[in-house]
mmCIF file of N, CA and C in Angstrom:
data_model
loop_
_atom_site.group_PDB
_atom_site.id
_atom_site.type_symbol
_atom_site.label_atom_id
_atom_site.label_comp_id
_atom_site.label_asym_id
_atom_site.label_seq_id
_atom_site.Cartn_x
_atom_site.Cartn_y
_atom_site.Cartn_z
ATOM 1 N N MET A 221 97.849 93.476 80.486
ATOM 2 C CA MET A 221 98.796 94.468 81.110
ATOM 3 C C MET A 221 100.267 94.192 80.536
ATOM 4 N N GLU A 222 100.192 93.757 79.306
ATOM 5 C CA GLU A 222 101.587 93.793 78.683
ATOM 6 C C GLU A 222 102.061 95.185 78.726
ATOM 7 N N GLY A 223 103.519 94.979 78.520
ATOM 8 C CA GLY A 223 104.224 96.371 78.655
ATOM 9 C C GLY A 223 104.394 97.051 80.050
ATOM 10 N N PHE A 224 103.878 96.558 80.937
ATOM 11 C CA PHE A 224 103.744 97.212 82.207
ATOM 12 C C PHE A 224 104.986 97.040 82.935
ATOM 13 N N GLU A 225 105.685 98.259 83.878
ATOM 14 C CA GLU A 225 106.711 97.649 84.555
ATOM 15 C C GLU A 225 105.898 97.532 86.014
ATOM 16 N N TRP A 226 106.730 97.015 86.836
ATOM 17 C CA TRP A 226 106.174 96.883 87.999
ATOM 18 C C TRP A 226 106.011 98.035 89.084
ATOM 19 N N GLY A 227 106.757 99.109 88.897
ATOM 20 C CA GLY A 227 106.444 100.233 89.129
ATOM 21 C C GLY A 227 108.015 101.045 89.497
ATOM 22 N N CYS A 228 108.003 101.945 90.174
ATOM 23 C CA CYS A 228 109.174 102.697 90.458
ATOM 24 C C CYS A 228 110.617 101.740 90.403
ATOM 25 N N PHE A 229 111.121 101.830 89.390
ATOM 26 C CA PHE A 229 112.503 101.001 89.243
ATOM 27 C C PHE A 229 113.004 101.228 90.450
ATOM 28 N N ASN A 230 113.827 100.348 91.357
ATOM 29 C CA ASN A 230 114.690 100.025 92.258
ATOM 30 C C ASN A 230 114.591 100.678 93.526
ATOM 31 N N SER A 231 113.090 100.877 93.801
ATOM 32 C CA SER A 231 112.505 101.393 95.155
ATOM 33 C C SER A 231 111.960 100.571 95.995
ATOM 34 N N PRO A 232 112.564 100.527 97.451
ATOM 35 C CA PRO A 232 111.779 99.345 98.384
ATOM 36 C C PRO A 232 110.228 99.890 98.416
ATOM 37 N N ILE A 233 109.666 98.868 98.737
ATOM 38 C CA ILE A 233 108.520 99.376 99.204
ATOM 39 C C ILE A 233 107.871 97.550 100.296
ATOM 40 N N SER A 234 108.639 98.395 101.289
ATOM 41 C CA SER A 234 108.816 97.325 102.650
ATOM 42 C C SER A 234 107.324 96.929 102.747
ATOM 43 N N ASP A 235 106.465 97.530 102.278
ATOM 44 C CA ASP A 235 105.050 97.303 102.946
ATOM 45 C C ASP A 235 103.869 96.248 102.095
ATOM 46 N N ALA A 236 105.032 95.879 101.052
ATOM 47 C CA ALA A 236 104.490 94.829 100.064
ATOM 48 C C ALA A 236 105.440 93.609 100.100
ATOM 49 N N ARG A 237 105.758 93.342 101.583
ATOM 50 C CA ARG A 237 106.595 92.192 101.317
ATOM 51 C C ARG A 237 105.948 91.093 102.065
ATOM 52 N N ASN A 238 104.492 90.975 102.000
ATOM 53 C CA ASN A 238 103.552 90.046 102.693
ATOM 54 C C ASN A 238 103.758 88.729 101.658
ATOM 55 N N ILE A 239 103.980 87.637 102.354
ATOM 56 C CA ILE A 239 104.192 86.264 101.046
ATOM 57 C C ILE A 239 103.040 85.488 101.419
ATOM 58 N N ASN A 240 102.191 85.549 102.705
ATOM 59 C CA ASN A 240 101.216 84.540 102.662
ATOM 60 C C ASN A 240 99.466 84.789 101.941
ATOM 61 N N ILE A 241 99.181 83.840 101.485
ATOM 62 C CA ILE A 241 97.905 83.698 100.868
ATOM 63 C C ILE A 241 96.930 84.525 101.475
ATOM 64 N N GLY A 242 96.419 85.555 101.071
ATOM 65 C CA GLY A 242 95.370 86.070 101.949
ATOM 66 C C GLY A 242 95.777 87.480 101.633
ATOM 67 N N THR A 243 96.836 87.848 101.613
ATOM 68 C CA THR A 243 97.673 89.349 102.146
ATOM 69 C C THR A 243 97.661 89.858 100.904
ATOM 70 N N GLU A 244 97.628 89.447 99.638
ATOM 71 C CA GLU A 244 97.763 90.033 98.395
ATOM 72 C C GLU A 244 97.153 91.434 97.871
ATOM 73 N N LEU A 245 95.725 92.053 98.746
ATOM 74 C CA LEU A 245 95.558 92.644 98.519
ATOM 75 C C LEU A 245 96.147 94.130 99.405
ATOM 76 N N GLU A 246 96.822 93.683 100.680
ATOM 77 C CA GLU A 246 97.710 94.568 101.335
ATOM 78 C C GLU A 246 98.863 95.215 100.461
ATOM 79 N N ASN A 247 99.641 93.663 99.780
ATOM 80 C CA ASN A 247 100.414 94.396 98.656
ATOM 81 C C ASN A 247 100.097 95.181 98.030
ATOM 82 N N THR A 248 98.930 95.008 97.315
ATOM 83 C CA THR A 248 98.849 95.919 96.159
ATOM 84 C C THR A 248 98.263 97.285 96.543
ATOM 85 N N ILE A 249 97.651 97.320 97.729
ATOM 86 C CA ILE A 249 97.189 98.874 98.268
ATOM 87 C C ILE A 249 98.614 99.239 98.771
ATOM 88 N N ALA A 250 99.677 98.708 99.115
ATOM 89 C CA ALA A 250 101.138 99.595 99.632
ATOM 90 C C ALA A 250 101.858 99.839 98.335
ATOM 91 N N ILE A 251 101.862 99.252 97.356
ATOM 92 C CA ILE A 251 102.644 99.566 95.842
ATOM 93 C C ILE A 251 101.627 100.658 95.575
ATOM 94 N N VAL A 252 100.481 100.875 95.185
ATOM 95 C CA VAL A 252 99.400 101.958 94.932
ATOM 96 C C VAL A 252 99.871 103.290 95.507
ATOM 97 N N THR A 253 100.035 102.754 96.890
ATOM 98 C CA THR A 253 100.008 104.154 98.088
ATOM 99 C C THR A 253 101.540 104.734 97.717
ATOM 100 N N PHE A 254 102.604 103.867 97.774
ATOM 101 C CA PHE A 254 103.781 103.849 97.344
ATOM 102 C C PHE A 254 103.856 105.069 96.371
ATOM 103 N N HIS A 255 103.438 104.616 95.100
ATOM 104 C CA HIS A 255 103.549 105.462 93.890
ATOM 105 C C HIS A 255 102.848 106.844 93.810
ATOM 106 N N ASN A 256 101.632 106.613 94.777
ATOM 107 C CA ASN A 256 100.504 107.724 94.716
ATOM 108 C C ASN A 256 101.330 108.834 95.439
ATOM 109 N N GLU A 257 102.363 108.660 96.227
ATOM 110 C CA GLU A 257 102.977 109.689 96.898
ATOM 111 C C GLU A 257 104.439 110.436 96.094
ATOM 112 N N PHE A 258 104.387 109.937 95.004
ATOM 113 C CA PHE A 258 105.285 110.906 94.385
ATOM 114 C C PHE A 258 104.546 111.760 93.678
ATOM 115 N N ASN A 259 104.972 113.129 93.140
ATOM 116 C CA ASN A 259 104.099 113.966 92.849
ATOM 117 C C ASN A 259 104.098 113.707 91.336
ATOM 118 N N THR A 260 102.992 113.428 90.761
ATOM 119 C CA THR A 260 102.972 113.024 89.389
ATOM 120 C C THR A 260 103.502 111.934 89.086
ATOM 121 N N PHE A 261 103.717 110.496 89.532
ATOM 122 C CA PHE A 261 104.468 109.719 88.782
ATOM 123 C C PHE A 261 104.294 109.238 87.886
ATOM 124 N N TYR A 262 102.738 109.114 87.535
ATOM 125 C CA TYR A 262 102.545 108.710 86.508
ATOM 126 C C TYR A 262 102.627 109.319 85.178
ATOM 127 N N ASP A 263 102.582 110.504 85.167
ATOM 128 C CA ASP A 263 102.866 111.404 84.239
ATOM 129 C C ASP A 263 104.524 111.739 83.903
ATOM 130 N N ASN A 264 105.018 111.161 85.267
ATOM 131 C CA ASN A 264 106.728 111.995 85.207
ATOM 132 C C ASN A 264 107.417 110.790 85.985
ATOM 133 N N PRO A 265 107.281 109.644 85.049
ATOM 134 C CA PRO A 265 108.096 108.378 85.773
ATOM 135 C C PRO A 265 109.277 108.854 86.175
ATOM 136 N N GLU A 266 109.929 109.769 85.394
ATOM 137 C CA GLU A 266 111.631 109.932 85.255
ATOM 138 C C GLU A 266 112.157 110.434 86.683
ATOM 139 N N GLN A 267 110.911 110.827 87.582
ATOM 140 C CA GLN A 267 111.079 111.703 88.638
ATOM 141 C C GLN A 267 111.776 110.459 89.661
ATOM 142 N N CYS A 268 111.247 109.325 89.422
ATOM 143 C CA CYS A 268 111.826 107.986 90.030
ATOM 144 C C CYS A 268 113.210 106.989 89.835
ATOM 145 N N SER A 269 113.043 106.992 88.149
ATOM 146 C CA SER A 269 114.106 106.564 87.816
ATOM 147 C C SER A 269 114.239 106.695 86.444
ATOM 148 N N SER A 270 115.373 107.127 85.041
ATOM 149 C CA SER A 270 115.252 107.449 84.086
ATOM 150 C C SER A 270 115.011 106.009 82.953
ATOM 151 N N ILE A 271 114.676 104.950 83.679
ATOM 152 C CA ILE A 271 113.946 103.633 83.009
ATOM 153 C C ILE A 271 112.462 103.524 83.398
ATOM 154 N N SER A 272 112.189 104.340 84.436
ATOM 155 C CA SER A 272 110.944 104.107 84.708
ATOM 156 C C SER A 272 109.478 104.405 83.407
ATOM 157 N N ASN A 273 108.338 103.852 83.507
ATOM 158 C CA ASN A 273 107.888 104.164 82.188
ATOM 159 C C ASN A 273 106.370 104.957 82.918
ATOM 160 N N GLY A 274 106.119 104.972 84.242
ATOM 161 C CA GLY A 274 104.879 105.480 84.774
ATOM 162 C C GLY A 274 103.969 104.345 84.793
ATOM 163 N N THR A 275 103.873 102.896 84.530
ATOM 164 C CA THR A 275 103.212 102.360 84.526
ATOM 165 C C THR A 275 103.056 101.406 86.164
ATOM 166 N N VAL A 276 102.157 100.797 86.700
ATOM 167 C CA VAL A 276 101.952 100.363 87.739
ATOM 168 C C VAL A 276 100.920 99.249 87.611
ATOM 169 N N PRO A 277 101.397 97.852 87.364
ATOM 170 C CA PRO A 277 100.051 96.670 87.354
ATOM 171 C C PRO A 277 99.335 96.927 88.623
ATOM 172 N N ALA A 278 99.507 97.183 90.063
ATOM 173 C CA ALA A 278 98.989 96.821 90.774
ATOM 174 C C ALA A 278 97.882 98.185 90.581
ATOM 175 N N LYS A 279 98.170 99.317 90.450
ATOM 176 C CA LYS A 279 97.259 100.115 90.191
ATOM 177 C C LYS A 279 95.965 100.002 89.336
ATOM 178 N N ALA A 280 96.842 99.302 87.936
ATOM 179 C CA ALA A 280 95.596 98.727 86.914
ATOM 180 C C ALA A 280 94.216 97.612 87.556
ATOM 181 N N CYS A 281 95.033 97.080 88.647
ATOM 182 C CA CYS A 281 94.229 95.816 89.238
ATOM 183 C C CYS A 281 93.171 96.505 89.889
ATOM 184 N N LEU A 282 93.663 97.489 90.630
ATOM 185 C CA LEU A 282 92.683 97.995 91.592
ATOM 186 C C LEU A 282 91.552 98.868 90.873
ATOM 187 N N GLU A 283 91.940 99.337 89.763
ATOM 188 C CA GLU A 283 91.062 100.185 88.932
ATOM 189 C C GLU A 283 90.354 98.811 88.020
ATOM 190 N N LEU A 284 90.593 97.862 88.146
ATOM 191 C CA LEU A 284 89.792 97.344 86.990
ATOM 192 C C LEU A 284 88.508 96.688 87.277
ATOM 193 N N VAL A 285 87.438 96.717 86.334
ATOM 194 C CA VAL A 285 85.927 96.355 86.712
ATOM 195 C C VAL A 285 85.837 95.121 85.551
ATOM 196 N N ILE A 286 85.549 93.830 86.206
ATOM 197 C CA ILE A 286 84.867 93.026 85.200
ATOM 198 C C ILE A 286 83.849 92.123 85.909
ATOM 199 N N GLU A 287 82.757 92.590 85.050
ATOM 200 C CA GLU A 287 81.318 91.843 85.446
ATOM 201 C C GLU A 287 80.773 92.478 86.580
ATOM 202 N N GLY A 288 81.533 93.485 86.944
ATOM 203 C CA GLY A 288 80.843 94.251 88.538
ATOM 204 C C GLY A 288 81.615 94.284 89.426
ATOM 205 N N PHE A 289 82.706 93.188 89.252
ATOM 206 C CA PHE A 289 83.514 92.960 90.416
ATOM 207 C C PHE A 289 84.871 93.866 90.288
ATOM 208 N N ASP A 290 85.222 94.946 91.252
ATOM 209 C CA ASP A 290 86.174 95.606 91.567
ATOM 210 C C ASP A 290 87.320 95.383 92.287
ATOM 211 N N ASN A 291 88.470 96.319 91.926
ATOM 212 C CA ASN A 291 88.968 95.969 93.427
ATOM 213 C C ASN A 291 90.207 94.721 93.506
ATOM 214 N N TRP A 292 90.274 94.351 92.332
ATOM 215 C CA TRP A 292 91.568 92.886 92.116
ATOM 216 C C TRP A 292 92.571 93.342 92.693
ATOM 217 N N PRO A 293 93.010 92.473 93.326
ATOM 218 C CA PRO A 293 94.668 92.476 93.807
ATOM 219 C C PRO A 293 95.440 92.134 92.574
ATOM 220 N N LEU A 294 96.728 92.624 92.795
ATOM 221 C CA LEU A 294 97.792 91.759 92.209
ATOM 222 C C LEU A 294 98.321 90.711 92.782
ATOM 223 N N PRO A 295 98.353 89.222 92.419
ATOM 224 C CA PRO A 295 98.743 88.275 93.211
ATOM 225 C C PRO A 295 100.223 87.996 93.845
ATOM 226 N N LEU A 296 99.969 87.076 94.402
ATOM 227 C CA LEU A 296 101.462 87.212 95.100
ATOM 228 C C LEU A 296 102.035 86.068 94.342
ATOM 229 N N GLU A 297 103.426 86.357 94.616
ATOM 230 C CA GLU A 297 104.397 85.241 94.467
ATOM 231 C C GLU A 297 103.809 83.696 94.066
ATOM 232 N N GLY A 298 103.570 83.509 95.234
ATOM 233 C CA GLY A 298 103.065 81.904 95.635
ATOM 234 C C GLY A 298 101.878 81.966 94.911
ATOM 235 N N GLU A 299 100.849 82.746 94.495
ATOM 236 C CA GLU A 299 99.707 82.492 93.939
ATOM 237 C C GLU A 299 99.623 82.125 92.360
ATOM 238 N N LEU A 300 100.696 82.676 91.751
ATOM 239 C CA LEU A 300 100.810 82.732 90.460
ATOM 240 C C LEU A 300 101.381 81.502 90.606
ATOM 241 N N LEU A 301 102.703 80.687 91.030
ATOM 242 C CA LEU A 301 102.946 79.724 91.036
ATOM 243 C C LEU A 301 101.664 78.368 90.806
ATOM 244 N N LEU A 302 100.870 78.711 91.830
ATOM 245 C CA LEU A 302 99.555 77.963 92.148
ATOM 246 C C LEU A 302 98.685 78.116 90.407
ATOM 247 N N ILE A 303 99.038 79.252 90.142
ATOM 248 C CA ILE A 303 97.912 79.099 88.662
ATOM 249 C C ILE A 303 99.298 78.395 87.687
ATOM 250 N N TYR A 304 100.470 78.662 87.579
ATOM 251 C CA TYR A 304 101.004 78.084 86.745
ATOM 252 C C TYR A 304 101.066 76.463 86.793
ATOM 253 N N GLU A 305 100.986 76.108 87.931
ATOM 254 C CA GLU A 305 101.202 74.489 88.336
ATOM 255 C C GLU A 305 99.653 74.228 88.157
ATOM 256 N N ASN A 306 98.592 74.830 88.469
ATOM 257 C CA ASN A 306 97.129 74.105 88.519
ATOM 258 C C ASN A 306 96.634 74.437 87.264
ATOM 259 N N LEU A 307 97.077 75.743 86.457
ATOM 260 C CA LEU A 307 96.238 76.005 85.388
ATOM 261 C C LEU A 307 97.026 75.795 84.253
ATOM 262 N N HIS A 308 97.556 76.561 84.046
ATOM 263 C CA HIS A 308 98.656 76.556 82.949
ATOM 264 C C HIS A 308 99.305 75.459 82.653
ATOM 265 N N LEU A 309 99.900 74.319 83.568
ATOM 266 C CA LEU A 309 100.295 73.338 82.700
ATOM 267 C C LEU A 309 99.409 72.245 82.604
ATOM 268 N N ASN A 310 98.247 72.369 82.629
ATOM 269 C CA ASN A 310 96.952 71.686 82.376
ATOM 270 C C ASN A 310 96.144 72.074 80.919
ATOM 271 N N GLY A 311 96.557 73.184 80.503
ATOM 272 C CA GLY A 311 96.291 73.801 79.159
ATOM 273 C C GLY A 311 94.732 74.600 79.776
ATOM 274 N N LEU A 312 94.878 75.018 81.075
ATOM 275 C CA LEU A 312 93.478 76.166 81.323
ATOM 276 C C LEU A 312 94.092 77.484 81.470
ATOM 277 N N GLY A 313 92.750 78.249 81.159
ATOM 278 C CA GLY A 313 93.565 79.768 82.057
ATOM 279 C C GLY A 313 93.795 80.874 80.599
ATOM 280 N N ASN A 314 94.166 80.123 79.313
ATOM 281 C CA ASN A 314 94.073 81.013 78.003
ATOM 282 C C ASN A 314 95.193 81.729 78.451
ATOM 283 N N PHE A 315 96.299 81.244 78.870
ATOM 284 C CA PHE A 315 97.635 82.296 79.250
ATOM 285 C C PHE A 315 98.449 82.267 77.676
ATOM 286 N N ASP A 316 98.688 83.689 77.315
ATOM 287 C CA ASP A 316 99.522 84.162 76.153
ATOM 288 C C ASP A 316 101.173 84.083 76.302
ATOM 289 N N VAL A 317 101.332 82.551 76.413
ATOM 290 C CA VAL A 317 103.160 82.229 77.102
ATOM 291 C C VAL A 317 103.887 83.020 76.417
ATOM 292 N N ASP A 318 103.834 83.753 75.236
ATOM 293 C CA ASP A 318 105.080 84.104 74.368
ATOM 294 C C ASP A 318 105.141 85.617 74.758
ATOM 295 N N SER A 319 104.149 86.164 74.962
ATOM 296 C CA SER A 319 104.366 87.782 75.397
ATOM 297 C C SER A 319 104.087 87.968 76.925
ATOM 298 N N ILE A 320 103.824 87.202 77.638
ATOM 299 C CA ILE A 320 103.548 87.648 78.959
ATOM 300 C C ILE A 320 104.069 87.406 80.248
ATOM 301 N N LEU A 321 104.539 88.039 80.751
ATOM 302 C CA LEU A 321 105.426 88.449 82.220
ATOM 303 C C LEU A 321 104.800 88.609 83.206
ATOM 304 N N ASN A 322 104.203 87.616 84.175
ATOM 305 C CA ASN A 322 103.188 88.018 85.341
ATOM 306 C C ASN A 322 103.723 88.540 86.612
ATOM 307 N N TRP A 323 103.791 89.836 86.440
ATOM 308 C CA TRP A 323 104.329 90.563 87.886
ATOM 309 C C TRP A 323 103.414 90.173 89.133
ATOM 310 N N ASN A 324 104.004 90.084 90.092
ATOM 311 C CA ASN A 324 103.359 89.853 91.174
ATOM 312 C C ASN A 324 103.655 90.867 92.237
ATOM 313 N N SER A 325 102.821 90.808 93.501
ATOM 314 C CA SER A 325 102.803 92.198 94.687
ATOM 315 C C SER A 325 103.648 91.946 95.436
ATOM 316 N N THR A 326 104.334 91.055 95.366
ATOM 317 C CA THR A 326 105.812 90.474 96.036
ATOM 318 C C THR A 326 107.002 91.163 96.022
ATOM 319 N N ASP A 327 107.684 92.332 96.771
ATOM 320 C CA ASP A 327 108.516 93.048 96.976
ATOM 321 C C ASP A 327 109.669 92.597 97.759
ATOM 322 N N HIS A 328 110.552 91.989 97.163
ATOM 323 C CA HIS A 328 111.556 90.736 98.127
ATOM 324 C C HIS A 328 112.384 91.663 98.877
ATOM 325 N N ASP A 329 113.081 92.679 98.484
ATOM 326 C CA ASP A 329 114.042 93.638 99.491
ATOM 327 C C ASP A 329 114.088 94.809 98.539
ATOM 328 N N ASP A 330 115.261 96.037 99.071
ATOM 329 C CA ASP A 330 115.280 96.992 98.309
ATOM 330 C C ASP A 330 115.307 96.839 96.935
ATOM 331 N N ASN A 331 115.683 95.958 96.290
ATOM 332 C CA ASN A 331 116.231 95.955 94.720
ATOM 333 C C ASN A 331 115.187 94.801 93.896
ATOM 334 N N THR A 332 114.315 94.085 94.524
ATOM 335 C CA THR A 332 114.344 93.160 93.675
ATOM 336 C C THR A 332 112.477 92.922 94.077
ATOM 337 N N VAL A 333 111.952 92.529 93.083
ATOM 338 C CA VAL A 333 110.320 92.163 92.944
ATOM 339 C C VAL A 333 110.779 90.664 91.636
ATOM 340 N N THR A 334 109.424 90.030 91.794
ATOM 341 C CA THR A 334 109.684 89.026 91.175
ATOM 342 C C THR A 334 108.376 88.713 89.987
ATOM 343 N N ALA A 335 108.265 88.167 89.143
ATOM 344 C CA ALA A 335 107.503 87.962 87.831
ATOM 345 C C ALA A 335 107.503 86.425 87.948
ATOM 346 N N THR A 336 106.375 85.643 87.354
ATOM 347 C CA THR A 336 106.371 84.561 87.219
ATOM 348 C C THR A 336 106.238 84.405 85.568
ATOM 349 N N ASP A 337 107.426 83.702 84.995
ATOM 350 C CA ASP A 337 107.201 83.566 83.251
ATOM 351 C C ASP A 337 106.550 81.965 82.742
ATOM 352 N N PHE A 338 105.463 82.149 82.239
ATOM 353 C CA PHE A 338 104.607 80.813 82.121
ATOM 354 C C PHE A 338 105.227 80.622 80.913
#
C-alpha cells in the first residue's frame, strides 16, 4: 500500500480510538465509514483537505482478498509494534524497510494518527 495516506488529513475519527488488541476491525470500519460519508471523497479528496490524495489504507484492507481470506483489518499501533519486535527484528516478514511507513488504525486525537517506521 505504498503511497497511501491514512485518509482525510486533519479530521478526527473518534470511533477509531480503540487501543486494545482485538478492536482493530472496529477501528478499521470506523475509518472507512467516516470516509464513505463524504460525497465522493475517493474521487475528490480536496473536499476534505487540499493535501489529501483520496487514499485510505483501512478501505484497501477491507477490500483485500488473499487466498480466499477477506475483510482484513488495519492493525492497531500496538500490533505493529509487536510485529516489529517479534518479526522484523528477527529478520522475518520480508519488510521493505526503505520504503514502507506502516499506517495503523489508531486515531490518537483530532489531529494525530500514528504509523510505525520499521
